Coordinates of C-alpha atoms and ligand atoms in Angstrom, one line a residue:
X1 CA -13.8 8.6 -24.7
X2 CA -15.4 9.6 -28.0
X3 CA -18.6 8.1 -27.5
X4 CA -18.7 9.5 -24.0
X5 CA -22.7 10.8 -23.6
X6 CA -22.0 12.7 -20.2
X7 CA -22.9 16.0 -19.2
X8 CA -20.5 18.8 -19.4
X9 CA -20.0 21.0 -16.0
X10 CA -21.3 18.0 -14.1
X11 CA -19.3 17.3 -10.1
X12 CA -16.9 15.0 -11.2
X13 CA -17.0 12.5 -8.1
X14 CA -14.0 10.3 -7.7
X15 CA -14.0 6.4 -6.3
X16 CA -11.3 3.9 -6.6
X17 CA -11.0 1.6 -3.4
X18 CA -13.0 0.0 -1.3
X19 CA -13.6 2.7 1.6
X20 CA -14.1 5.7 -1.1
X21 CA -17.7 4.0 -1.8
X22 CA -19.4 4.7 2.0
X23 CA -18.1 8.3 1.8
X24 CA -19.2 8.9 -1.4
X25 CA -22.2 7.3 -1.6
X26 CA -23.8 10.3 1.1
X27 CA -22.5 13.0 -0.8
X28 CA -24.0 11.6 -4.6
X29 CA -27.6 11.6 -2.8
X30 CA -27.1 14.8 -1.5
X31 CA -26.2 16.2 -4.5
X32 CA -28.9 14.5 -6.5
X33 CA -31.3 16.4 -4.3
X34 CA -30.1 20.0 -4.7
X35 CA -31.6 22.0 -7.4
X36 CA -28.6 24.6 -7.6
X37 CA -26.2 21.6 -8.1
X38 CA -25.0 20.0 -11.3
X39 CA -25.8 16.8 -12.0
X40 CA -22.5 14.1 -10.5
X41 CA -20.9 11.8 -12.7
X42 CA -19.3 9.0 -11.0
X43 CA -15.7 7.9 -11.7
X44 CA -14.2 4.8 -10.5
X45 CA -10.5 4.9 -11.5
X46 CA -10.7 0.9 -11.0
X47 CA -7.8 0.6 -7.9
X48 CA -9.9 -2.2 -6.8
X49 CA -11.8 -4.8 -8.9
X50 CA -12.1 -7.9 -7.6
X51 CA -15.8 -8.6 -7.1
X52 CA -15.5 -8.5 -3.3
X53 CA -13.9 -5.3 -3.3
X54 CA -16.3 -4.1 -5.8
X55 CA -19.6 -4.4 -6.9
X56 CA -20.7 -6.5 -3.4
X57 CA -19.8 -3.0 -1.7
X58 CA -21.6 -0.8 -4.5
X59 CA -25.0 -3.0 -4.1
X60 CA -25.3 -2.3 -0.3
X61 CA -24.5 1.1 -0.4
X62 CA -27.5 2.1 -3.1
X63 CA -24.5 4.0 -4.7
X64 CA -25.1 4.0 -8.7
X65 CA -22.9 2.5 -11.5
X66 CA -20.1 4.2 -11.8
X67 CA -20.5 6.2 -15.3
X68 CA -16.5 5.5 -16.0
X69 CA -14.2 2.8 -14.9
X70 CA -10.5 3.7 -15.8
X71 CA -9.5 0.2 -15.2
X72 CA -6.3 1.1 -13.8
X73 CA -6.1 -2.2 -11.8
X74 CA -3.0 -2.8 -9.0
X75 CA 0.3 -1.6 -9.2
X76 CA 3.5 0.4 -7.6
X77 CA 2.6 3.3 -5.9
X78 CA 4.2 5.3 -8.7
X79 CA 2.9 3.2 -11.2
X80 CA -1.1 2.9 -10.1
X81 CA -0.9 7.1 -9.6
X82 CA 0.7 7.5 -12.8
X83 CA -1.5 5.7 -14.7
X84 CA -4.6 7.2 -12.9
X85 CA -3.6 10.6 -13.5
X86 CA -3.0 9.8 -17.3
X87 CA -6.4 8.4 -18.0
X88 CA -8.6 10.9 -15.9
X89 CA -6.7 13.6 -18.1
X90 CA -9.1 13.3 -21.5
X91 CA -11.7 12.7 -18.9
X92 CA -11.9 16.1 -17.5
X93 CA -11.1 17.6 -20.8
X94 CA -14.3 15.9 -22.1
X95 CA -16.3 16.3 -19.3
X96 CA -15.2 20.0 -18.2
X97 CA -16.3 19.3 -14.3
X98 CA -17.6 22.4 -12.4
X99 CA -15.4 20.6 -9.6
X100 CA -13.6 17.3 -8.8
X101 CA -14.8 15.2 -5.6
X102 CA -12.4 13.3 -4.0
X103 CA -13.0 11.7 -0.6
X104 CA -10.1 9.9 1.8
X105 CA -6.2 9.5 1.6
X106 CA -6.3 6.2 -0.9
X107 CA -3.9 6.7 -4.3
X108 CA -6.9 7.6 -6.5
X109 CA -7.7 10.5 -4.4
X110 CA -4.2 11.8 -5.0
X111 CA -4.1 11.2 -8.6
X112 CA -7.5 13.0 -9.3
X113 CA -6.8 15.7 -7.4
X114 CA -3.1 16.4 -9.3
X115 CA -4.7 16.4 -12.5
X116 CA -7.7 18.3 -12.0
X117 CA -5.6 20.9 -10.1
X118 CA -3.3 21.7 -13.0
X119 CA -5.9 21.6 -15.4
X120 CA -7.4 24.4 -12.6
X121 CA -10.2 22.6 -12.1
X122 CA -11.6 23.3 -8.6
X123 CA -11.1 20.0 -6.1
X124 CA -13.1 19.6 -3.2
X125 CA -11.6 17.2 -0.5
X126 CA -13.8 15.5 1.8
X127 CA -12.1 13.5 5.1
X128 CA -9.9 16.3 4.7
X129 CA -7.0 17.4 7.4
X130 CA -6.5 14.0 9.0
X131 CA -2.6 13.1 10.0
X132 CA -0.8 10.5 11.8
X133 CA 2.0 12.3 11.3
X134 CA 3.7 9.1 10.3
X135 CA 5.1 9.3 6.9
X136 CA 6.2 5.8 6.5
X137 CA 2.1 5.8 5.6
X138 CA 1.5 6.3 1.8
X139 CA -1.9 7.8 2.9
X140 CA 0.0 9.8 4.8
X141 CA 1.4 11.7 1.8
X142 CA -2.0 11.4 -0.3
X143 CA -3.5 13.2 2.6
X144 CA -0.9 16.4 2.9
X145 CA -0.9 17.0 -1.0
X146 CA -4.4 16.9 -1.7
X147 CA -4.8 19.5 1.2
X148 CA -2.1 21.7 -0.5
X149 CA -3.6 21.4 -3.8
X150 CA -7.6 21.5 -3.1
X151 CA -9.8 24.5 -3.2
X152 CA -12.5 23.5 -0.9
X153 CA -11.9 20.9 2.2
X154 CA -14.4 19.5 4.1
X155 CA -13.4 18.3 7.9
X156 CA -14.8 15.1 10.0
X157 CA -13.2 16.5 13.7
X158 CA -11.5 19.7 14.9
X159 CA -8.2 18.3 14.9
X160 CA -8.2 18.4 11.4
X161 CA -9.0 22.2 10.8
X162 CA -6.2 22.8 13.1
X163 CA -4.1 20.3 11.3
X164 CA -4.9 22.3 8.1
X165 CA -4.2 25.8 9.9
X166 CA -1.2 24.1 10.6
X167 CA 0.1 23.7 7.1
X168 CA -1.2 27.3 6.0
X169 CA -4.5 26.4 4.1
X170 CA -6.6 29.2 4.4
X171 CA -9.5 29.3 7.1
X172 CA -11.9 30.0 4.4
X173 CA -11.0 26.9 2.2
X174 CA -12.1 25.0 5.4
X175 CA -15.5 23.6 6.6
X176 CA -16.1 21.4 9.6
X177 CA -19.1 19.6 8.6
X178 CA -18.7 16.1 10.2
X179 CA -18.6 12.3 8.7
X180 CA -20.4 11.3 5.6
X181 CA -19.1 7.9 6.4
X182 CA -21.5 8.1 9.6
X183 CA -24.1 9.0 7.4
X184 CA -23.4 5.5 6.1
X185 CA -23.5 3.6 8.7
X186 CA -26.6 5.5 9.9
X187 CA -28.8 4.7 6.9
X188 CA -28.0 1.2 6.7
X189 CA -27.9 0.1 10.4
X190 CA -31.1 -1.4 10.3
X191 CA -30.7 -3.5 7.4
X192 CA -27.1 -4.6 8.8
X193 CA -26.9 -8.9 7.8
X194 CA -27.0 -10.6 11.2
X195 CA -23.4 -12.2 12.2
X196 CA -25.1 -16.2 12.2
X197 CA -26.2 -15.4 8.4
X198 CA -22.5 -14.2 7.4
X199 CA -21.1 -16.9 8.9
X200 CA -23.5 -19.6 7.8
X201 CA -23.0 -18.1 4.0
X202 CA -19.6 -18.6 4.3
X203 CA -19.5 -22.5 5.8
X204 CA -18.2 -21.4 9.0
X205 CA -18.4 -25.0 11.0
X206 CA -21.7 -25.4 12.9
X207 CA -19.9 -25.5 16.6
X208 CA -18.2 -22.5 15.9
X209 CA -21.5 -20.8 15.4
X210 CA -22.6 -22.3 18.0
X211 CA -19.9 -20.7 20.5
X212 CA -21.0 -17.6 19.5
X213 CA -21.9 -16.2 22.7
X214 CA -19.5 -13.2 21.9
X215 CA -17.0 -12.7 19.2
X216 CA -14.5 -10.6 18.1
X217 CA -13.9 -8.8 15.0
X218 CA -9.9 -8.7 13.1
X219 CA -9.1 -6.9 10.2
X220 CA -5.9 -5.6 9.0
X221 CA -4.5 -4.9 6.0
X222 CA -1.7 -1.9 6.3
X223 CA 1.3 -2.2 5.0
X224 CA 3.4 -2.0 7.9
X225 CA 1.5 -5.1 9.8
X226 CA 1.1 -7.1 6.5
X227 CA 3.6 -6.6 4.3
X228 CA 6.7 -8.1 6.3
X229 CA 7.1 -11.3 7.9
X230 CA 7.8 -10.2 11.1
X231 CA 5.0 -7.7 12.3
X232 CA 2.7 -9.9 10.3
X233 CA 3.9 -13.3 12.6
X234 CA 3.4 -11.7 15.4
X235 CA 0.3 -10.3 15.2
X236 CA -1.2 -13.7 14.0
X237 CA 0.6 -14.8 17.0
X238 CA -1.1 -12.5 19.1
X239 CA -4.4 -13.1 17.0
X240 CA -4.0 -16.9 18.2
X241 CA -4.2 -15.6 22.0
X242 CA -6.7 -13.7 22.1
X243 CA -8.7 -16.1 20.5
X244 CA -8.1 -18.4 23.3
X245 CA -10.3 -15.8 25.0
X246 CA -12.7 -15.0 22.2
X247 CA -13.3 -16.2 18.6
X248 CA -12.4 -14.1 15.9
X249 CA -14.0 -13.4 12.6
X250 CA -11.9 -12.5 10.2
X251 CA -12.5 -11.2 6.6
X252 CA -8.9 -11.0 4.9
X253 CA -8.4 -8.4 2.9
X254 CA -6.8 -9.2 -0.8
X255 CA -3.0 -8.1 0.8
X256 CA -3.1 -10.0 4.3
X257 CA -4.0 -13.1 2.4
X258 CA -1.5 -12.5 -0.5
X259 CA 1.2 -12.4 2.4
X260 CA 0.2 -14.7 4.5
X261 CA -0.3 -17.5 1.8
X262 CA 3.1 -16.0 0.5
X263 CA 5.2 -16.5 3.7
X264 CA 3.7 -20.2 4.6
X265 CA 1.6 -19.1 7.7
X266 CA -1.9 -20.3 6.7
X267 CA -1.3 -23.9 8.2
X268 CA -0.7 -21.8 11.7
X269 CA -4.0 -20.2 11.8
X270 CA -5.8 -23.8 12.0
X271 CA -7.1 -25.6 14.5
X272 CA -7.4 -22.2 16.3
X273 CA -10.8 -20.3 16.5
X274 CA -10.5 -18.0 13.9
X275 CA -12.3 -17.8 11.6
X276 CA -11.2 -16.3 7.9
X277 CA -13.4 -14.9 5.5
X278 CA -13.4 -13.7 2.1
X279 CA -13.4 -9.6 1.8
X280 CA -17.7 -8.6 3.2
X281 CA -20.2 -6.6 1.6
X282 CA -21.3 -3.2 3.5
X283 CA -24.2 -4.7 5.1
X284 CA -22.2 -7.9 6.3
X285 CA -19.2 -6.3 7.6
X286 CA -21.9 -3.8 9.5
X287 CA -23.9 -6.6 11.3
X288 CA -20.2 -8.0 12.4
X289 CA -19.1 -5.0 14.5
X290 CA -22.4 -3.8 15.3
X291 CA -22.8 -7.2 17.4
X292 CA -19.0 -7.9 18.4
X293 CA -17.6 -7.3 21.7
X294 CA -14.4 -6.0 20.2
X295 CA -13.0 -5.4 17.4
X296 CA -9.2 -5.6 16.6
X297 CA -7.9 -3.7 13.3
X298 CA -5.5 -1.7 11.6
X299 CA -7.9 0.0 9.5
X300 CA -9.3 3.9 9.7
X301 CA -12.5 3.5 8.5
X302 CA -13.2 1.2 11.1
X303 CA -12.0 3.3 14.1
X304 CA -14.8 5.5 13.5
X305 CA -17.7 2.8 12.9
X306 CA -16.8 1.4 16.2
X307 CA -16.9 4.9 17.4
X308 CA -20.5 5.1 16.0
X309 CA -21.5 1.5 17.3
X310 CA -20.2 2.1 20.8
X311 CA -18.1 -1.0 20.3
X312 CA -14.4 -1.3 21.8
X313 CA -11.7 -0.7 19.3
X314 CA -8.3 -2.1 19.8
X315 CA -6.0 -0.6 17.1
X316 CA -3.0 -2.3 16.1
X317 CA -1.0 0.8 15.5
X318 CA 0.5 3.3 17.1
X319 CA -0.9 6.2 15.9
X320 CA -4.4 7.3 14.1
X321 CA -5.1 10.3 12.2
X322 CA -8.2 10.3 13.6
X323 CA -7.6 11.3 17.2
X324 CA -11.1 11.8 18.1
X325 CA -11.9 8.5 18.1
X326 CA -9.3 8.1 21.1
X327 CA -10.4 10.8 23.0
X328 CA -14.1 10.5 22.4
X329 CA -15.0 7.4 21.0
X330 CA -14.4 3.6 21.6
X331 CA -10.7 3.3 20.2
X332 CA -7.3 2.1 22.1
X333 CA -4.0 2.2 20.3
X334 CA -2.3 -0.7 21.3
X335 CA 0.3 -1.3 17.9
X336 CA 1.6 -4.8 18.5
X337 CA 2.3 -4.9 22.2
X338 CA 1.2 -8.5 23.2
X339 CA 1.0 -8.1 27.1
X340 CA -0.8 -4.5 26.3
X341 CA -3.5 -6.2 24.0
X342 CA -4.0 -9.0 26.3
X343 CA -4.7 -6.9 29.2
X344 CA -7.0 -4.5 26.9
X345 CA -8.9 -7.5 25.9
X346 CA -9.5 -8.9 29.6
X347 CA -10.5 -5.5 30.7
X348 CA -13.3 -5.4 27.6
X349 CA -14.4 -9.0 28.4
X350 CA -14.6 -7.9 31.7
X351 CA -16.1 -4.1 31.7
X352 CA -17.9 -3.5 28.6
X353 CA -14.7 -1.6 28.0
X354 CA -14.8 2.0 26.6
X355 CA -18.2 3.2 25.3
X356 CA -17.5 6.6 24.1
X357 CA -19.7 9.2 23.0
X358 CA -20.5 10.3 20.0
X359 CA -18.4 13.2 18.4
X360 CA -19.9 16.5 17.3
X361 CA -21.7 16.4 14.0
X362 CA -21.4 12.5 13.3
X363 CA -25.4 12.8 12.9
X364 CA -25.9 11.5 10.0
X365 CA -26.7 15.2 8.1
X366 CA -22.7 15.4 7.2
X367 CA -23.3 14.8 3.1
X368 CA -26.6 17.5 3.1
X369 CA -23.8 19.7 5.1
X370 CA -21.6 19.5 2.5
X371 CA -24.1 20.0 -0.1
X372 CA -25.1 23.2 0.9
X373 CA -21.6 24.7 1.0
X374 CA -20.7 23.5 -2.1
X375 CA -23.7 25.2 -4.1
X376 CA -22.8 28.3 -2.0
X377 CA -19.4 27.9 -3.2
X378 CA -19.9 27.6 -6.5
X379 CA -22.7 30.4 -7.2
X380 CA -19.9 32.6 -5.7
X381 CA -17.4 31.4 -8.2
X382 CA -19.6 31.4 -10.8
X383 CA -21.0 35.2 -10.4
X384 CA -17.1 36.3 -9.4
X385 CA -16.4 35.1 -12.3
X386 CA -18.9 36.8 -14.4
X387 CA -18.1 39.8 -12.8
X388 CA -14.7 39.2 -13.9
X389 CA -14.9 38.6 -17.6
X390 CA -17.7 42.2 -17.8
X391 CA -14.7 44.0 -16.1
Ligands
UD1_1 C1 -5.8 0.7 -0.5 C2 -5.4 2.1 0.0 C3 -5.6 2.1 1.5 C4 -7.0 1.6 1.9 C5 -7.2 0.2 1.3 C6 -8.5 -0.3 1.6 C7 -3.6 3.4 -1.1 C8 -2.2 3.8 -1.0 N1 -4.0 2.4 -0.2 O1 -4.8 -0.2 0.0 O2 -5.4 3.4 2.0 O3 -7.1 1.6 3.3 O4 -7.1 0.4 -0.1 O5 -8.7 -1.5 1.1 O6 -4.3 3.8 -1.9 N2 -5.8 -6.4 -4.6 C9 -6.6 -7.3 -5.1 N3 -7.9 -7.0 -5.5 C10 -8.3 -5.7 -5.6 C11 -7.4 -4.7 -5.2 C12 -6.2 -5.0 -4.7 O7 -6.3 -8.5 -5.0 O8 -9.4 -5.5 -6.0 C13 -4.5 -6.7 -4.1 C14 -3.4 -6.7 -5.2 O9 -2.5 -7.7 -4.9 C15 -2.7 -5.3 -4.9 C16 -2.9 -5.2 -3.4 O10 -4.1 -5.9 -3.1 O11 -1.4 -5.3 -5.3 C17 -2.9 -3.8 -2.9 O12 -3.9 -3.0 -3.5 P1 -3.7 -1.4 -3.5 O13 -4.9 -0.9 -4.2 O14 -2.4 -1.1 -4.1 O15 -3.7 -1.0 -2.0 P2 -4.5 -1.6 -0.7 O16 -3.6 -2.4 0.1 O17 -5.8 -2.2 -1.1

């Protein structure tokens, strides 16, 4: 840390798996363009590493090196947030961060947040006030604390103010400024990879290719559909129907693979038409559910991209923290109901299925949005506490 040539009072922005990077990308531009701001110095506190989880995302996403990588790497809940929290100490003592940005619910978020708060540095919380009200999700509990402990949040949908509200945050700690991750996907739709290219780059056979009339999309990777043997049979059970109807493409994240090479089920996903891939870039996974004619995951991230796409979502759950996405946009909870999903996927092959609209202040302007507040913000602070020492 010695060596550390960073500049003190800078935002301290916090990344550590894979779906920090298209939130935070927005806001670090945003930033960079504001005068009244500090300059940002990027932290990844190294959750994910593999090179597929990594540095293919950072490329697409124009977001910079990160200036620090805490190389915490995988482990237990208790350990990976221990061990983040006990090297991002000497980096806020070193750096002395006007604030702390953390974006999501993923255990980095939490860990940055904890530290910073006791150290009373401020923490601003972007995605902030989403529940599924399912504790059984450890995003579940990242989400509540790092509402309890953070200074300034920053909301995607309304439900999440009143979610906040709720849990007795303050209405002035609280701004509704939309979905950086939006911005996103609205910068980079154009350059989106086209499905054929994907798949060719990965040696998907030629005849599957050449079905591709229509295709749908799979991902899933949360605990509670992956991590046992039952939920995770059947849904590639249910997987292997609905690709009767339509290919799937698959990319697998790191823990669906490590479990299903684990419990012996790879043989049963031959000989069917899906197809697995490694873990995409942005630009990759983009041009796959731009250009799908569903998609089926477990994932949040992706309940709003659909959302944004105009794409049917089928989510394997039962609840989403992200309720607009249901009642505005393209999503479905369906959890792992086999005659349910079947008949949701007939109905989309058949209707188009759900196109949604698009929800209030997904426009692309969300990272500018919170920009602005956040040099407001801080001039206030700074000049109250001005006032406060010449008193
Ligand atoms: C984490 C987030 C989850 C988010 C997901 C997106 C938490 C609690 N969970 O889940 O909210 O939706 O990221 O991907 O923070 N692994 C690798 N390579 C990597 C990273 C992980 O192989 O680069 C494997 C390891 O076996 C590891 C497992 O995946 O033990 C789980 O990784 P972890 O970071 O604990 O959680 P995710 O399941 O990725």
């Amino acid at each position: 840390m010695g060596e550390m040539l960073l500049p003190r009072g800078a935002l301290a922005c916090i990344v550590g798996a894979r779906p920090n990077y298209m939130k935070m990308a927005p806001l670090v531009r945003a930033f960079a363009a504001r005068k009244d701001l500090p300059s940002s110095v990027l932290v990844h506190t190294g959750q994910h590493y593999d090179v597929a989880m990594n540095e293919m995302l950072f490329a697409g996403l124009e977001l910079p090196r990160p200036h620090l990588n805490l190389e915490v790497g995988s482990g237990s809940h208790a350990q990976q947030t221990a061990e983040i929290m006990r090297r991002f100490e000497p980096v806020i003592d070193e750096l002395a961060p006007s604030c702390v940005i953390v974006v999501g619910d993923v255990n980095s978020t939490l860990a940055c947040s904890l530290v910073a708060s006791k150290k009373r540095t401020p923490v601003v919380h972007v995605e902030a006030g989403l529940r599924s009200f399912d504790r059984d999700m450890p995003e579940e509990i990242n989400r509540i604390l790092t509402d309890q402990i953070a200074d300034l949040l920053f909301t995607t949908e309304h439900a999440g103010e009143e979610n906040l509200l709720h849990e007795g945050i303050a209405p002035e700690r609280i701004r509704f400024v939309g979905n950086v991750m939006i911005d996103t996907l609205m910068r980079h739709r154009q350059r989106a990879v086209p499905p054929h290219q994907t798949l060719a780059r990965a040696g998907i056979a030629g005849n599957f290719i050449h079905d591709l009339a229509g295709y749908g999309v799979v991902t899933l990777h949360r605990p509670s559909n992956v991590d046992e043997a039952g939920p995770l049979r059947d849904a590639l059970s249910i997987l292997r129907d609905v690709a009767e109807r339509l290919p799937l493409i698959w990319p697998v994240h790191p823990r669906a693979r490590r479990n299903i090479e684990r419990l012996g089920l790879l043989p049963s996903l031959a000989n069917t038409r899906i197809a697995l891939l490694a873990p995409q870039g942005y630009l990759e996974m983009l041009g796959l559910l731009a250009n799908a004619r569903l998609v089926l995951t477990d994932s949040g991230g992706i309940q709003e991209e659909t959302t944004s796409l105009a794409v049917p979502c089928l989510t394997l759950r039962s609840n989403t923290e992200r309720p607009i996405t249901v009642e505005e946009g393209t999503n479905t909870l369906v959890g792992l109901d086999r005659a349910r999903i079947l008949d949701c996927v007939e109905n989309i092959l058949e209707t188009g299925g759900k196109r949604g609209r698009m929800p209030e202040l997904w426009d692309g302007c969300a990272g500018e949005r919170v920009a602005e507040h956040l040099a407001g913000w801080l001039a206030r602070r700074s000049h109250l506490s001005r006032e406060l020492a010449l008193a």
